[in-house]
Coordinates of C-alpha atoms and ligand atoms in Angstrom, one line a residue:
X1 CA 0.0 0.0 0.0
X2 CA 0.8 3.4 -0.6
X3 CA 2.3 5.5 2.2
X4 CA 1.6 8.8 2.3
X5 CA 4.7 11.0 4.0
X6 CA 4.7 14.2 5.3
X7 CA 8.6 16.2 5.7
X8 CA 9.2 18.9 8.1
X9 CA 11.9 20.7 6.5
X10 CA 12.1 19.8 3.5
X11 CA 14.5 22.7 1.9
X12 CA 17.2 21.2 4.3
X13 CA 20.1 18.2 3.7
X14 CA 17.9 16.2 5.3
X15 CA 14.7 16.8 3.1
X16 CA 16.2 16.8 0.1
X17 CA 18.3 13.5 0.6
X18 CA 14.5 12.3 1.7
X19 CA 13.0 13.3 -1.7
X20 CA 15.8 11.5 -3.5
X21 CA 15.0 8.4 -1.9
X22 CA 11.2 9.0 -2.2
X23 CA 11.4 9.6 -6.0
X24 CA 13.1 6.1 -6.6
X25 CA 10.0 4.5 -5.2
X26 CA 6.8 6.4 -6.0
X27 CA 5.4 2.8 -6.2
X28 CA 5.7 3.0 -2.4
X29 CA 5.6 7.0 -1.4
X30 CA 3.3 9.6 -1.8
X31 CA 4.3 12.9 -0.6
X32 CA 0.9 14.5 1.7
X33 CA 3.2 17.8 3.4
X34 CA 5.9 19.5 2.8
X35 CA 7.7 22.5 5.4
X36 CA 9.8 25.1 4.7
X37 CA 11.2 28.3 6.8
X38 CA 12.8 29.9 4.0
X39 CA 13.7 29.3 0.8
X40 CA 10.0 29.6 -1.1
X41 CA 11.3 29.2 -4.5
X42 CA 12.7 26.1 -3.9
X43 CA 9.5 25.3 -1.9
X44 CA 7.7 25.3 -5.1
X45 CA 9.9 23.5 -7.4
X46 CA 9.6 20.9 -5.0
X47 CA 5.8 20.9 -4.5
X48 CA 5.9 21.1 -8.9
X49 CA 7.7 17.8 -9.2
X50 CA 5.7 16.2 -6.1
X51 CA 2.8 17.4 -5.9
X52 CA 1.9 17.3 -2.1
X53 CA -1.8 18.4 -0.7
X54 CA -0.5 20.7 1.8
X55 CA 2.9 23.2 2.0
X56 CA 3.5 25.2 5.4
X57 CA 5.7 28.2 5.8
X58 CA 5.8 31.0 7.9
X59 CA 2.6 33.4 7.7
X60 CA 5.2 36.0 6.5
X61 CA 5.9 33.8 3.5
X62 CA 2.3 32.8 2.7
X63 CA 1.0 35.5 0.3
X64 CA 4.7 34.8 -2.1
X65 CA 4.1 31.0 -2.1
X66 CA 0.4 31.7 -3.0
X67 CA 1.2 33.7 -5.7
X68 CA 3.9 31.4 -7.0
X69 CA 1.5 28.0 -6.9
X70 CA -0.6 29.9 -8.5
X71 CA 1.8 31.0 -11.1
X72 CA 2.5 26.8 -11.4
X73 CA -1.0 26.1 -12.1
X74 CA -0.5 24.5 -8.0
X75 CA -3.6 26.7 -6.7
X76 CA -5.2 23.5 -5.3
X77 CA -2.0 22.6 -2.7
X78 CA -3.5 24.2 0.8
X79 CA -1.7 26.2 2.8
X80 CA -0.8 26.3 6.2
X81 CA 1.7 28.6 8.5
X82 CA 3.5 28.7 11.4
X83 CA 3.6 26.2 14.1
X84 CA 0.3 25.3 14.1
X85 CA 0.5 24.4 10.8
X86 CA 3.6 22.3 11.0
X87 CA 1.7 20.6 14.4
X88 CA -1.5 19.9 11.7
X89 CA 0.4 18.2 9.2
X90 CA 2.6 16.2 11.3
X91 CA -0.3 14.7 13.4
X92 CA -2.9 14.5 10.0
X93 CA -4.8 11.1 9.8
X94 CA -3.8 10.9 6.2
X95 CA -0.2 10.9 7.2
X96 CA 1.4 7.3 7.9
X97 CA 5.1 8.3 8.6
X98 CA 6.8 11.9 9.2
X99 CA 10.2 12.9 8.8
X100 CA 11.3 14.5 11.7
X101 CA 14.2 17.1 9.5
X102 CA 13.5 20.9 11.1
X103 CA 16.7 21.8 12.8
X104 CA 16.8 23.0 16.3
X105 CA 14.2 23.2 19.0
X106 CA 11.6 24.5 16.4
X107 CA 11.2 21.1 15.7
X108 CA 10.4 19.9 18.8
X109 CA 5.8 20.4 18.9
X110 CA 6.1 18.9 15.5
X111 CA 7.9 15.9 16.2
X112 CA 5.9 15.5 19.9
X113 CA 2.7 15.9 17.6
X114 CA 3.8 13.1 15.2
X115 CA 4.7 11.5 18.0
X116 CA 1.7 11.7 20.1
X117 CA -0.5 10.5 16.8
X118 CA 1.2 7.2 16.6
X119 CA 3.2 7.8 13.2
X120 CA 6.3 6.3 11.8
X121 CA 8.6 9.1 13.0
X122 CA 11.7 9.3 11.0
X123 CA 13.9 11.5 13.9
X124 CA 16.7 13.2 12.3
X125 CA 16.0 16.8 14.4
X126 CA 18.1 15.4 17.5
X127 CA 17.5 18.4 19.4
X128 CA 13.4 17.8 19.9
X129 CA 14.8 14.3 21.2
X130 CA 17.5 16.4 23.4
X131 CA 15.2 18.6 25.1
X132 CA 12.5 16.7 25.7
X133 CA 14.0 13.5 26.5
X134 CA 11.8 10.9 28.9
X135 CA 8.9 12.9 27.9
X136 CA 9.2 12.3 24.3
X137 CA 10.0 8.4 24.5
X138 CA 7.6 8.3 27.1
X139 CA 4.8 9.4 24.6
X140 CA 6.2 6.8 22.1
X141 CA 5.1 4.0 23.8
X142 CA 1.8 5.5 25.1
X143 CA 0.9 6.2 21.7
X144 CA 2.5 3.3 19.8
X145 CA 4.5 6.1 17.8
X146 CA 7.6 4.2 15.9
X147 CA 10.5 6.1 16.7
X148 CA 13.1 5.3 14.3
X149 CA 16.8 6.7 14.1
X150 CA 17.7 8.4 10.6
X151 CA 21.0 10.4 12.5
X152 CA 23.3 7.6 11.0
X153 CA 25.5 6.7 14.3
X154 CA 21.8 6.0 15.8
X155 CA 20.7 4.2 13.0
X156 CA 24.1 1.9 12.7
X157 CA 23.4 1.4 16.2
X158 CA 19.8 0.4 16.1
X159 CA 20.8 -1.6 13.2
X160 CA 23.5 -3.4 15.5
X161 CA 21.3 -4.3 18.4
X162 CA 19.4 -7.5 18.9
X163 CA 16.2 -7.4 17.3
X164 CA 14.0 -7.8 20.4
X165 CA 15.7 -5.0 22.4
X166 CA 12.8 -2.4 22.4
X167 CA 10.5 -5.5 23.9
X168 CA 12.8 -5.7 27.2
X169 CA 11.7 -3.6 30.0
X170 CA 13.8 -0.2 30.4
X171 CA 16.6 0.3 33.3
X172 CA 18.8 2.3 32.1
X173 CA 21.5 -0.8 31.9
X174 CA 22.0 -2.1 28.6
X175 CA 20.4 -6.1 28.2
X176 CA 20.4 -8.6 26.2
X177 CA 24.2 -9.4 26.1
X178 CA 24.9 -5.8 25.3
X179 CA 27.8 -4.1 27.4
X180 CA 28.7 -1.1 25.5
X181 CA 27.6 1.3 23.0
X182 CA 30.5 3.1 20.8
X183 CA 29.4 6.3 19.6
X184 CA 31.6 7.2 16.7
X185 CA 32.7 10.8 15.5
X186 CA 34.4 12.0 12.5
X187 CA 36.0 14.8 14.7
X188 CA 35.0 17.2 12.4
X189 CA 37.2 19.7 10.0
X190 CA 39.6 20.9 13.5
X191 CA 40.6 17.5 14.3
X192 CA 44.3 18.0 14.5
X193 CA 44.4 21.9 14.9
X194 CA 46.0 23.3 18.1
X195 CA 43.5 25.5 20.8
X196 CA 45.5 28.7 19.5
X197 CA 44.4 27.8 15.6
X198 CA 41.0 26.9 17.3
X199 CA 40.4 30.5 18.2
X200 CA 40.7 32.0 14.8
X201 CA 38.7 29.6 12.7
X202 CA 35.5 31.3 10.8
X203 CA 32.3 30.0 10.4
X204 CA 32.9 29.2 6.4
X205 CA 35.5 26.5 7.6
X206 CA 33.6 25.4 10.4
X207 CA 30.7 24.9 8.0
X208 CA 33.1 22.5 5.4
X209 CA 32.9 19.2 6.7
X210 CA 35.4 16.4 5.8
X211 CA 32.8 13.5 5.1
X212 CA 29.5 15.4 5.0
X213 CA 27.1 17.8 3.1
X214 CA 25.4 19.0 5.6
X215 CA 23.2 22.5 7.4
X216 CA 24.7 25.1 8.9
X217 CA 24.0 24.9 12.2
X218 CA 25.0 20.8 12.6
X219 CA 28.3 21.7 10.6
X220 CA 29.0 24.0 13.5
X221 CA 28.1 21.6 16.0
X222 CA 30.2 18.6 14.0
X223 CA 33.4 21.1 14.1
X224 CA 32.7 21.6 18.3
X225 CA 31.9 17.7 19.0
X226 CA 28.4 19.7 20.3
X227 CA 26.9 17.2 18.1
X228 CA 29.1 14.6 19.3
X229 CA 27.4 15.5 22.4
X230 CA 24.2 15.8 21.5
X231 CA 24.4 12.3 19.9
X232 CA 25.4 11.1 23.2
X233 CA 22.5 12.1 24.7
X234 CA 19.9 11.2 21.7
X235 CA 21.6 7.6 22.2
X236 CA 20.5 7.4 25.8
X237 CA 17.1 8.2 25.3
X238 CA 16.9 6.0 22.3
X239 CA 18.4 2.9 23.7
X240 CA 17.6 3.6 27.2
X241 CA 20.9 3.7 28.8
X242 CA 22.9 5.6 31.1
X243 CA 25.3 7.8 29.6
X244 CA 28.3 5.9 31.2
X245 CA 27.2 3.0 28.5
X246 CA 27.8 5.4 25.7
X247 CA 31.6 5.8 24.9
X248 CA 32.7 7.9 22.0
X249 CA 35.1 6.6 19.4
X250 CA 36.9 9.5 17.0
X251 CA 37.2 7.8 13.4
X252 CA 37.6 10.3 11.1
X253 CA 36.8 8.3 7.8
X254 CA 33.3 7.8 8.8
X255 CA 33.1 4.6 7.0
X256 CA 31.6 2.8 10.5
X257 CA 28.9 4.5 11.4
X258 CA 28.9 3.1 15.5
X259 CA 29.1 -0.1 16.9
X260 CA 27.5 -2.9 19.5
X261 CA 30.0 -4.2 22.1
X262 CA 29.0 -7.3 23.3
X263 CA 29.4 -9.1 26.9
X264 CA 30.8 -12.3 24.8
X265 CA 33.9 -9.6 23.1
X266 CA 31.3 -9.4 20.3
X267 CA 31.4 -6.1 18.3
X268 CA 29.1 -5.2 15.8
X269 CA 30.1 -2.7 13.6
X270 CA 27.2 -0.9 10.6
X271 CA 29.1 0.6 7.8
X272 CA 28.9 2.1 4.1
X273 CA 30.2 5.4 2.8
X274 CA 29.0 8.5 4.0
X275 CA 25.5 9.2 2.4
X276 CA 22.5 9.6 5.0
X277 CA 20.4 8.6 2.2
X278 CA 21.0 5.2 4.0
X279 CA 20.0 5.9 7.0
X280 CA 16.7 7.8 5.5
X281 CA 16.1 4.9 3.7
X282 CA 16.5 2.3 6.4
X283 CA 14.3 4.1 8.9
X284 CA 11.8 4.4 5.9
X285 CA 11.3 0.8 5.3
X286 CA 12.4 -1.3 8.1
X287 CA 12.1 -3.6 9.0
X288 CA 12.5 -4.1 4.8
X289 CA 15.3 -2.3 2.7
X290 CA 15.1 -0.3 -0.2
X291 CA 17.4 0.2 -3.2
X292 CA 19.2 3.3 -3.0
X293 CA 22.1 5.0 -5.2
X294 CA 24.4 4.7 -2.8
X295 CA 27.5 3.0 -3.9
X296 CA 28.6 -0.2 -2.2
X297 CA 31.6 0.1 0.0
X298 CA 34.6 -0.5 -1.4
X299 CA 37.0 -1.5 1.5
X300 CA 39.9 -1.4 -0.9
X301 CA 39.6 2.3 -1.7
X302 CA 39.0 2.5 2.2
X303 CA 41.8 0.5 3.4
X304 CA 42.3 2.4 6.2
X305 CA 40.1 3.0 9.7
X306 CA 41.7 5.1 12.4
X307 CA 40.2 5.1 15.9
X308 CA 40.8 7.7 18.5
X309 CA 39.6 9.2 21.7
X310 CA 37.9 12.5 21.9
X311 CA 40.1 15.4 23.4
X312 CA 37.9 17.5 25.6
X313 CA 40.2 19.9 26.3
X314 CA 40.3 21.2 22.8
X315 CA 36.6 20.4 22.3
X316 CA 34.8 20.8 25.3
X317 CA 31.3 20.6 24.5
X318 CA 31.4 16.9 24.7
X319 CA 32.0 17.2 28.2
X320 CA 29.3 19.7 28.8
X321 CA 26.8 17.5 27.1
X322 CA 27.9 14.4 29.1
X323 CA 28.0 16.6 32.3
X324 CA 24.0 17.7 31.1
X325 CA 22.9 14.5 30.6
X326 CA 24.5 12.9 34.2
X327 CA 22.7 16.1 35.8
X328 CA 19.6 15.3 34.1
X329 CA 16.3 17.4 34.3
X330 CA 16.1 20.1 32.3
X331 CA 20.4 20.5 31.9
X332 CA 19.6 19.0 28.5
X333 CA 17.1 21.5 27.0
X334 CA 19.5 24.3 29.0
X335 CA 23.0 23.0 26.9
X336 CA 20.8 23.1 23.6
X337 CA 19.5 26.2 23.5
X338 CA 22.3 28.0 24.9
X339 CA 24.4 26.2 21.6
X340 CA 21.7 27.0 19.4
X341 CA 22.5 30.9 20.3
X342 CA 26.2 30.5 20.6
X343 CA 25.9 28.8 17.0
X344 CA 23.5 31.6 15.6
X345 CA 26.1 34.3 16.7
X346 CA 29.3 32.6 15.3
X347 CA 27.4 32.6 12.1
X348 CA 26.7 35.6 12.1
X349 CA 30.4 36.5 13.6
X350 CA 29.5 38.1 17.0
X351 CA 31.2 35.2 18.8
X352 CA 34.3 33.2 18.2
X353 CA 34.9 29.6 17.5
X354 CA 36.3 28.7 21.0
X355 CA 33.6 30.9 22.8
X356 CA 30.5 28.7 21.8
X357 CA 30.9 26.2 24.8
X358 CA 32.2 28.8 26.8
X359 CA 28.3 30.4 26.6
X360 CA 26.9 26.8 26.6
X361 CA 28.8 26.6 30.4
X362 CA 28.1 29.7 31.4
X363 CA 24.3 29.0 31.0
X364 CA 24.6 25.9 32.5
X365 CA 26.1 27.3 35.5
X366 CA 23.8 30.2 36.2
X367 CA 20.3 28.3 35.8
X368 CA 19.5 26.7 38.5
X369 CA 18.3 22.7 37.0
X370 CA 14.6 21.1 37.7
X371 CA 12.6 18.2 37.0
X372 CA 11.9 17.5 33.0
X373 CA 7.9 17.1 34.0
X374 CA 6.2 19.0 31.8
X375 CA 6.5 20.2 28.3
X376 CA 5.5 23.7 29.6
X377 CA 8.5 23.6 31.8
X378 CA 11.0 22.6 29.1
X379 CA 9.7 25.1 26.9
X380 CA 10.4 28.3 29.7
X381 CA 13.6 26.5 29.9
X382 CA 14.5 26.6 26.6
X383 CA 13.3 30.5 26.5
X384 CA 15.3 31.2 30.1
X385 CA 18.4 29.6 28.5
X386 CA 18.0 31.7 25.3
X387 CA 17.8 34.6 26.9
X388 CA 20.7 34.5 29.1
X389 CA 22.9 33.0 26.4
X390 CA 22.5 36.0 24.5
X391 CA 23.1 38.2 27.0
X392 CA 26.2 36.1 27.6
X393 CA 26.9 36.7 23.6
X394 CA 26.5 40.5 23.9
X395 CA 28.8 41.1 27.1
X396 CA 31.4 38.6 25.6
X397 CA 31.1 40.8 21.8
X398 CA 31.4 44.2 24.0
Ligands
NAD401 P1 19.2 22.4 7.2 O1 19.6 23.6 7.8 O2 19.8 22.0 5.9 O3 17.6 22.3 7.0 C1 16.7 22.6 8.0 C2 15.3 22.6 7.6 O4 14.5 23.1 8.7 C3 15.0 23.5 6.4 O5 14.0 23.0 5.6 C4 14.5 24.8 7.0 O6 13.6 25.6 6.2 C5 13.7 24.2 8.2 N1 13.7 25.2 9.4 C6 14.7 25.9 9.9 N2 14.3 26.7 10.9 C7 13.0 26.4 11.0 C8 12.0 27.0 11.9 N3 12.3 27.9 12.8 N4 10.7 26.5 11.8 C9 10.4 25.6 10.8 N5 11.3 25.1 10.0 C10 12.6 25.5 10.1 O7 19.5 21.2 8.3 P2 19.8 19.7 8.1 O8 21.3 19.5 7.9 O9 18.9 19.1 7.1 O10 19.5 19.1 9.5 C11 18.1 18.9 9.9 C12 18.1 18.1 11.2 O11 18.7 16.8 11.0 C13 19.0 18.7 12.3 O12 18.4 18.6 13.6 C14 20.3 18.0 12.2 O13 21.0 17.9 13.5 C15 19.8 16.6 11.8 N6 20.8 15.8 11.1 C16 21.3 16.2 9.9 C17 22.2 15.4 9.3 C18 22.8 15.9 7.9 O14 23.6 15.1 7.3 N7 22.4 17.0 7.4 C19 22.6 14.2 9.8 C20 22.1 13.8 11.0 C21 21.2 14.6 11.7
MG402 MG1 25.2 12.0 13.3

């Protein structure tokens, strides 16, 4: 049968690797919504070539993509704005599975709304997962919501674990013979530079990743380890352990995507070259697979895998991140958002490289952490965090 998919964020890496896979199997895909923040023109070209019912974009943007559907003889695609309209097309009973590809915490209602309505939810925004932690996985199972990892470390380790792992209850100890999970990084494009280089570097080569095409804002947080740390704590929500279960690995060809330790000396190890149209097809399909364009690996072109452990004293935000997630509460949602400015302002060059977990600590340290118990209480997090990190930005800039 015919499922019908609805992508939130479309415009992005993510959405667009998404539609690539989608348009090899339109025997399989329909496309119901599409989302975009920005970015209208491409908005349309996408809706010309599939066609969806419904397009949101912010009510600023509404009146141009009217006028340009209407310009594509596309006057019958509704549409919606805002977050409202992002929550109704996520959570739509036409809708069987939703990509999960807004970044940062404006993905977070969405996602809970897909969520909450039982879809297939294809989670590439790790930050909804990050802030909302217990509370999102908690409304998985209530809602019989399939929560699937297209972030590609998450998806090599889901693909690694044993196959009845979600059925065990949840302690946050690892089961089923499993002992460890290894968390691999690429290290990003400042892997071997020195601190001193590391306070210079500008937000074009922080965007230019080694292995990956990727967003702005994840580039950033690749060339920190932020994302490295984010990761850590996505993986122990996903998999329901403890964060001391989680260790990361630095291997910067990215050809293993993470690995399964075992309590027999086991290790299981997913890899294939560096395309997240893998992942995004996995998590479509399983537990089936579909054809993609993505090459086989050829291990004699990659004849070489280096391992290494993180250094935390040049990249510190992995250390914040594991700190967050031992402290627990809303530390998460704080260490997000306070990034998410830090990020914002190194883009936009009001902050330097080496400063953007200097704000992410600062924040942590000055508010004070609570209980995760409400969604309404991890939002006003998220907005206390926001606002101090930017007043950290603009006393660090003066
Ligand atoms: P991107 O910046 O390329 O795209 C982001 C998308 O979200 C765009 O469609 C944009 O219009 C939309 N968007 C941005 N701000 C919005 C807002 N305030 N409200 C509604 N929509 C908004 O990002 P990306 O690289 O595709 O990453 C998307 C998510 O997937 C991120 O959470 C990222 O961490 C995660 N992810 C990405 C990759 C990758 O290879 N790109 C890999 C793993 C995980
Ligand atoms: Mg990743």
């Amino acid at each position: 049968m015919l499922q019908s998919v609805c992508i939130l964020g479309v415009t992005g890496s993510i959405g667009q690797s998404t539609l690539k896979i989608l348009q090899q199997h339109p025997e399989k895909y329909s496309v119901y919504a599409v989302t975009a923040h920005s970015r209208i023109a491409e908005l349309v070209e996408i809706c010309k070539q599939f066609h969806p019912k419904v397009a949101v974009v912010p009510a600023a943007q509404v009146d141009s993509l009217r006028q340009l559907l209407q310009q594509a003889n596309l006057a019958d695609i509704e549409i919606l704005c805002d977050e409202a309209g992002l929550i109704a097309v996520a959570s739509h009973p036409e809708v069987d599975v939703v990509m999960a590809a807004i970044v940062g915490a404006a993905g977070l209602m969405p996602t809970l709304a897909a969520v909450q309505a039982g879809k297939r939810v294809l989670l590439a925004n790790k930050e909804a997962l990050v802030m909302s932690g217990d509370l999102m996985m908690q409304a998985a199972r209530d809602h019989g919501a399939l929560l699937l990892p297209v972030d590609s470390e998450h998806n090599a380790i889901f693909q690694c674990l044993p196959q009845n792992y979600f059925e065990v209850e949840r302690n946050g100890q690892p089961k089923l013979g499993v002992q460890q999970i290894l968390l691999t990084a690429s290290g990003g494009p400042f892997l071997n530079h020195s601190l001193e280089q590391l306070h210079s570097v500008t937000p074009a080569q922080a965007c230019k990743h080694p292995n990956w095409s990727m967003g702005q804002k994840i580039s950033v947080d690749s060339a920190t380890l932020m994302n490295k740390g984010l990761e850590l704590i996505e993986a122990c929500h996903l998999f329901a352990v403890k964060e001391q279960f989680v260790t990361v690995v630095v291997h910067p060809q990215s050809i293993i995507h993470s690995m399964v330790q075992y309590v027999d000396g086991t290790t299981l190890a997913q890899m294939g070259n560096p395309d997240m149209c893998t992942p995004i097809a996995h998590a479509l399909a399983w537990p089936e697979r579909l054809q993609t364009h993505v090459p086989p690996l050829d291990l004699f072109i990659h004849s070489q895998l280096n391992f290494q452990a993180p250094d935390t004293t040049r990249f510190p935000a992995l250390k914040l991140a594991r700190q967050a997630m031992q402290a627990g509460g809303i530390a998460p949602t704080l260490l997000n958002a306070a990034n998410e400015i830090a990020v914002a302002s190194f883009l936009q060059n009001q902050l330097g490289f080496t400063q953007i977990p200097e704000i992410v600590e600062q924040t942590l340290n000055h508010l004070a952490n609570r209980a995760a118990d409400s969604i309404e209480t991890i939002l006003q997090a998220d907005q206390n965090a926001r606002a101090f990190a930017q007043q950290c930005v603009i006393q660090t800039g003066s």
